[in-house]
């Protein structure tokens, strides 16, 4: 059974950094492209980033280099390193597999002083 | 970037009604489009992939159509449990982009 479990969310001050993790089970993360999608409170879905099976990475233009996606095959985990965080980055961050068939439950990131 | 324009943003319909939601892409995306349903406090669920293929386990009253720049999600006979927000997603190019969402309410 495919399972994705996000962790690492929490309260962070503006300008701070946070690393989110997505632990996968039931498949290996380097055989699927893996995505991060976020949803601000009361707002729609926003695609954030993807890491391809070959390791190529893609990002939403709005992130302007502040976020970095990576994976650790030995831990079967995908990460999202977020820096220079802003209030508008406050959202639930979801990890999703492939063409977004399988999703985790999400982890809440709150950027506030 | 490919922009996805979804309409309407919200709608109200009665049980049994036929409901249609549209997504327009700013450039051709072939059939690289998916539809998602999200209920309050829940994780999005993929209903349709490749524009018109029904995800396993999804009721047959849901259908998708279109290719190129115009796509449609149809609920043939609206049920109470279909009250949700629906999103389209293009996965033809990078960055991936979602439509703005359509909130469907039951009258």
Tab-separated table of C-alpha atoms in Angstrom:
chain	number	residue	atom	x	y	z
A	1	UNK	CA	0.000	0.000	0.000
A	2	UNK	CA	1.322	3.402	-0.973
A	3	UNK	CA	1.728	5.779	1.938
A	4	UNK	CA	3.149	9.301	2.110
A	5	UNK	CA	3.737	10.952	5.470
A	6	UNK	CA	4.775	14.592	5.660
A	7	UNK	CA	6.485	16.110	8.675
A	8	UNK	CA	8.516	19.133	9.649
A	9	UNK	CA	5.853	21.800	9.573
A	10	UNK	CA	5.376	24.310	12.336
A	11	UNK	CA	5.576	27.957	13.284
A	12	UNK	CA	8.508	29.902	11.880
A	13	UNK	CA	9.322	33.597	11.873
A	14	UNK	CA	9.455	35.606	8.647
A	15	UNK	CA	12.863	35.207	7.044
A	16	UNK	CA	13.371	31.845	8.688
A	17	UNK	CA	13.922	28.399	7.232
A	18	UNK	CA	12.236	25.037	7.514
A	19	UNK	CA	12.759	21.597	6.009
A	20	UNK	CA	9.778	19.433	5.252
A	21	UNK	CA	10.059	15.668	4.879
A	22	UNK	CA	7.888	13.219	2.993
A	23	UNK	CA	8.504	9.627	4.048
A	24	UNK	CA	7.260	7.130	1.484
A	25	UNK	CA	6.334	3.479	1.839
A	26	UNK	CA	4.957	0.935	-0.595
A	27	UNK	CA	7.197	2.150	-3.417
A	28	UNK	CA	10.622	3.716	-3.898
A	29	UNK	CA	10.808	7.477	-4.385
A	30	UNK	CA	13.427	7.332	-7.120
A	31	UNK	CA	11.060	5.387	-9.416
A	32	UNK	CA	8.382	8.084	-9.485
A	33	UNK	CA	8.516	11.803	-9.851
A	34	UNK	CA	7.539	13.393	-6.578
A	35	UNK	CA	5.731	16.667	-6.015
A	36	UNK	CA	5.034	19.218	-3.345
A	37	UNK	CA	1.707	21.041	-3.515
A	38	UNK	CA	0.527	23.672	-1.052
A	39	UNK	CA	-2.757	25.212	-0.026
A	40	UNK	CA	-2.973	28.476	1.868
A	41	UNK	CA	-5.850	28.750	4.363
A	42	UNK	CA	-9.127	29.110	2.489
A	43	UNK	CA	-7.353	29.214	-0.882
A	44	UNK	CA	-6.847	26.915	-3.834
A	45	UNK	CA	-4.182	24.373	-4.638
A	46	UNK	CA	-0.766	25.596	-5.761
A	47	UNK	CA	1.852	23.318	-7.285
A	48	UNK	CA	5.226	24.024	-5.681
A	49	UNK	CA	7.912	21.681	-6.937
A	50	UNK	CA	8.790	18.330	-8.495
A	51	UNK	CA	11.811	16.059	-8.543
A	52	UNK	CA	12.011	13.805	-11.573
A	53	UNK	CA	13.196	10.191	-11.447
A	54	UNK	CA	16.440	11.349	-13.040
A	55	UNK	CA	16.915	13.995	-10.367
A	56	UNK	CA	15.918	17.019	-12.438
A	57	UNK	CA	14.007	19.533	-10.363
A	58	UNK	CA	11.266	22.008	-11.210
A	59	UNK	CA	9.727	24.862	-9.250
A	60	UNK	CA	6.856	27.303	-9.330
A	61	UNK	CA	8.037	30.655	-10.646
A	62	UNK	CA	6.724	32.426	-7.544
A	63	UNK	CA	9.280	30.726	-5.317
A	64	UNK	CA	12.209	32.567	-6.923
A	65	UNK	CA	14.879	30.159	-5.737
A	66	UNK	CA	13.852	30.100	-2.072
A	67	UNK	CA	12.800	26.438	-2.062
A	68	UNK	CA	14.849	23.339	-2.878
A	69	UNK	CA	13.473	19.854	-3.422
A	70	UNK	CA	15.660	16.807	-2.894
A	71	UNK	CA	15.424	13.134	-2.027
A	72	UNK	CA	17.335	10.538	-0.047
A	73	UNK	CA	16.919	7.147	-1.695
A	74	UNK	CA	18.381	5.324	1.315
A	75	UNK	CA	15.655	6.787	3.525
A	76	UNK	CA	13.007	6.686	0.793
A	77	UNK	CA	12.208	10.287	1.652
A	78	UNK	CA	11.697	13.497	-0.278
A	79	UNK	CA	12.484	16.882	1.231
A	80	UNK	CA	11.512	20.492	0.681
A	81	UNK	CA	14.006	22.971	2.065
A	82	UNK	CA	12.345	26.345	2.443
A	83	UNK	CA	14.225	29.547	3.199
A	84	UNK	CA	13.522	33.284	3.413
A	85	UNK	CA	9.996	32.370	4.420
A	86	UNK	CA	7.226	34.925	4.116
A	87	UNK	CA	3.737	35.212	5.543
A	88	UNK	CA	2.332	34.217	2.150
A	89	UNK	CA	4.118	30.845	2.424
A	90	UNK	CA	1.717	29.903	5.213
A	91	UNK	CA	-0.078	26.812	3.965
A	92	UNK	CA	-0.627	23.112	4.281
A	93	UNK	CA	2.123	21.433	2.281
A	94	UNK	CA	1.254	18.137	0.634
A	95	UNK	CA	3.563	15.551	-0.855
A	96	UNK	CA	2.136	13.748	-3.884
A	97	UNK	CA	3.336	10.941	-6.123
A	98	UNK	CA	3.561	10.951	-9.911
A	99	UNK	CA	0.611	12.658	-11.578
A	100	UNK	CA	-0.824	13.444	-8.149
A	101	UNK	CA	-2.765	10.204	-7.727
A	102	UNK	CA	-1.444	9.573	-4.226
A	103	UNK	CA	-1.203	12.297	-1.578
A	104	UNK	CA	-0.063	12.553	1.997
A	105	UNK	CA	-2.196	14.203	4.670
A	106	UNK	CA	-0.081	17.345	4.618
A	107	UNK	CA	1.880	19.360	7.138
A	108	UNK	CA	1.006	22.906	8.180
A	109	UNK	CA	3.590	25.649	7.875
A	110	UNK	CA	2.791	28.937	9.586
A	111	UNK	CA	5.031	31.934	8.979
A	112	UNK	CA	4.391	34.571	11.597
A	113	UNK	CA	6.163	36.701	14.144
B	1	UNK	CA	3.909	29.395	-18.065
B	2	UNK	CA	0.627	27.751	-18.949
B	3	UNK	CA	-2.328	29.469	-17.288
B	4	UNK	CA	-5.455	27.514	-16.471
B	5	UNK	CA	-8.706	29.479	-16.348
B	6	UNK	CA	-11.475	27.587	-14.599
B	7	UNK	CA	-15.148	28.540	-14.574
B	8	UNK	CA	-17.420	29.072	-12.837
B	9	UNK	CA	-15.726	29.840	-9.515
B	10	UNK	CA	-18.806	28.697	-7.631
B	11	UNK	CA	-22.174	27.227	-8.394
B	12	UNK	CA	-25.259	25.876	-6.735
B	13	UNK	CA	-27.295	23.047	-8.204
B	14	UNK	CA	-29.978	20.582	-7.175
B	15	UNK	CA	-29.637	16.871	-6.654
B	16	UNK	CA	-30.019	15.177	-10.012
B	17	UNK	CA	-28.847	18.179	-12.021
B	18	UNK	CA	-26.215	17.941	-14.707
B	19	UNK	CA	-23.181	20.027	-13.730
B	20	UNK	CA	-20.450	21.227	-16.075
B	21	UNK	CA	-17.138	22.835	-15.110
B	22	UNK	CA	-14.738	24.210	-17.700
B	23	UNK	CA	-10.985	24.733	-17.779
B	24	UNK	CA	-9.225	26.645	-20.529
B	25	UNK	CA	-5.484	26.446	-21.046
B	26	UNK	CA	-3.515	29.443	-22.289
B	27	UNK	CA	-1.825	27.177	-24.829
B	28	UNK	CA	-2.384	23.697	-26.149
B	29	UNK	CA	-1.714	20.909	-23.665
B	30	UNK	CA	-2.972	17.929	-25.687
B	31	UNK	CA	-4.765	15.729	-23.140
B	32	UNK	CA	-2.402	16.410	-20.224
B	33	UNK	CA	-5.124	17.410	-17.820
B	34	UNK	CA	-6.486	15.977	-14.582
B	35	UNK	CA	-9.472	16.820	-12.407
B	36	UNK	CA	-9.478	16.726	-8.608
B	37	UNK	CA	-12.181	16.844	-5.969
B	38	UNK	CA	-11.502	18.281	-2.537
B	39	UNK	CA	-13.920	18.225	0.364
B	40	UNK	CA	-13.399	20.546	3.350
B	41	UNK	CA	-10.525	19.433	5.551
B	42	UNK	CA	-9.686	16.536	3.227
B	43	UNK	CA	-6.885	15.671	0.841
B	44	UNK	CA	-7.559	16.257	-2.863
B	45	UNK	CA	-8.694	13.195	-4.767
B	46	UNK	CA	-7.979	12.623	-8.440
B	47	UNK	CA	-11.149	11.904	-10.420
B	48	UNK	CA	-10.036	12.096	-14.040
B	49	UNK	CA	-6.650	11.747	-15.725
B	50	UNK	CA	-5.532	12.192	-19.325
B	51	UNK	CA	-8.511	14.534	-19.750
B	52	UNK	CA	-11.120	11.795	-20.056
B	53	UNK	CA	-10.000	8.657	-18.219
B	54	UNK	CA	-11.990	7.872	-15.098
B	55	UNK	CA	-9.902	7.010	-12.064
B	56	UNK	CA	-10.642	3.557	-10.682
B	57	UNK	CA	-13.295	3.665	-7.988
B	58	UNK	CA	-14.742	7.018	-9.047
B	59	UNK	CA	-18.499	6.939	-9.784
B	60	UNK	CA	-19.397	6.840	-13.458
B	61	UNK	CA	-21.491	10.002	-13.167
B	62	UNK	CA	-18.179	11.870	-13.392
B	63	UNK	CA	-16.714	12.313	-16.861
B	64	UNK	CA	-14.094	14.454	-18.520
B	65	UNK	CA	-13.687	15.625	-22.079
B	66	UNK	CA	-11.601	17.942	-24.184
B	67	UNK	CA	-8.212	18.296	-25.751
B	68	UNK	CA	-5.901	21.115	-26.653
B	69	UNK	CA	-7.068	24.181	-24.759
B	70	UNK	CA	-10.625	23.485	-23.606
B	71	UNK	CA	-11.667	20.857	-21.113
B	72	UNK	CA	-14.834	19.943	-19.283
B	73	UNK	CA	-15.696	18.016	-16.140
B	74	UNK	CA	-19.296	16.826	-16.100
B	75	UNK	CA	-21.299	15.374	-13.253
B	76	UNK	CA	-24.249	13.768	-14.993
B	77	UNK	CA	-26.556	13.588	-11.977
B	78	UNK	CA	-25.405	15.595	-8.970
B	79	UNK	CA	-25.478	13.773	-5.629
B	80	UNK	CA	-25.306	15.244	-2.116
B	81	UNK	CA	-21.831	13.780	-1.584
B	82	UNK	CA	-20.540	15.701	-4.628
B	83	UNK	CA	-20.570	18.951	-2.669
B	84	UNK	CA	-16.896	19.922	-2.897
B	85	UNK	CA	-14.373	22.115	-4.662
B	86	UNK	CA	-13.094	20.863	-7.999
B	87	UNK	CA	-9.735	21.731	-9.570
B	88	UNK	CA	-8.167	21.096	-12.931
B	89	UNK	CA	-4.411	20.614	-13.300
B	90	UNK	CA	-2.286	20.753	-16.423
B	91	UNK	CA	0.758	18.490	-16.484
B	92	UNK	CA	1.937	19.241	-19.990
B	93	UNK	CA	4.646	21.692	-19.034
B	94	UNK	CA	6.518	23.165	-16.119
B	95	UNK	CA	5.532	24.664	-13.835
B	96	UNK	CA	2.410	22.567	-13.363
B	97	UNK	CA	-0.613	24.786	-12.844
B	98	UNK	CA	-3.989	24.334	-11.214
B	99	UNK	CA	-7.182	26.094	-12.101
B	100	UNK	CA	-8.604	28.451	-9.473
B	101	UNK	CA	-11.201	25.930	-8.343
B	102	UNK	CA	-14.978	25.579	-8.592
B	103	UNK	CA	-17.010	25.272	-5.425
B	104	UNK	CA	-20.098	23.163	-6.017
B	105	UNK	CA	-22.908	23.473	-3.501
B	106	UNK	CA	-26.162	21.568	-3.283
B	107	UNK	CA	-29.345	23.644	-3.288
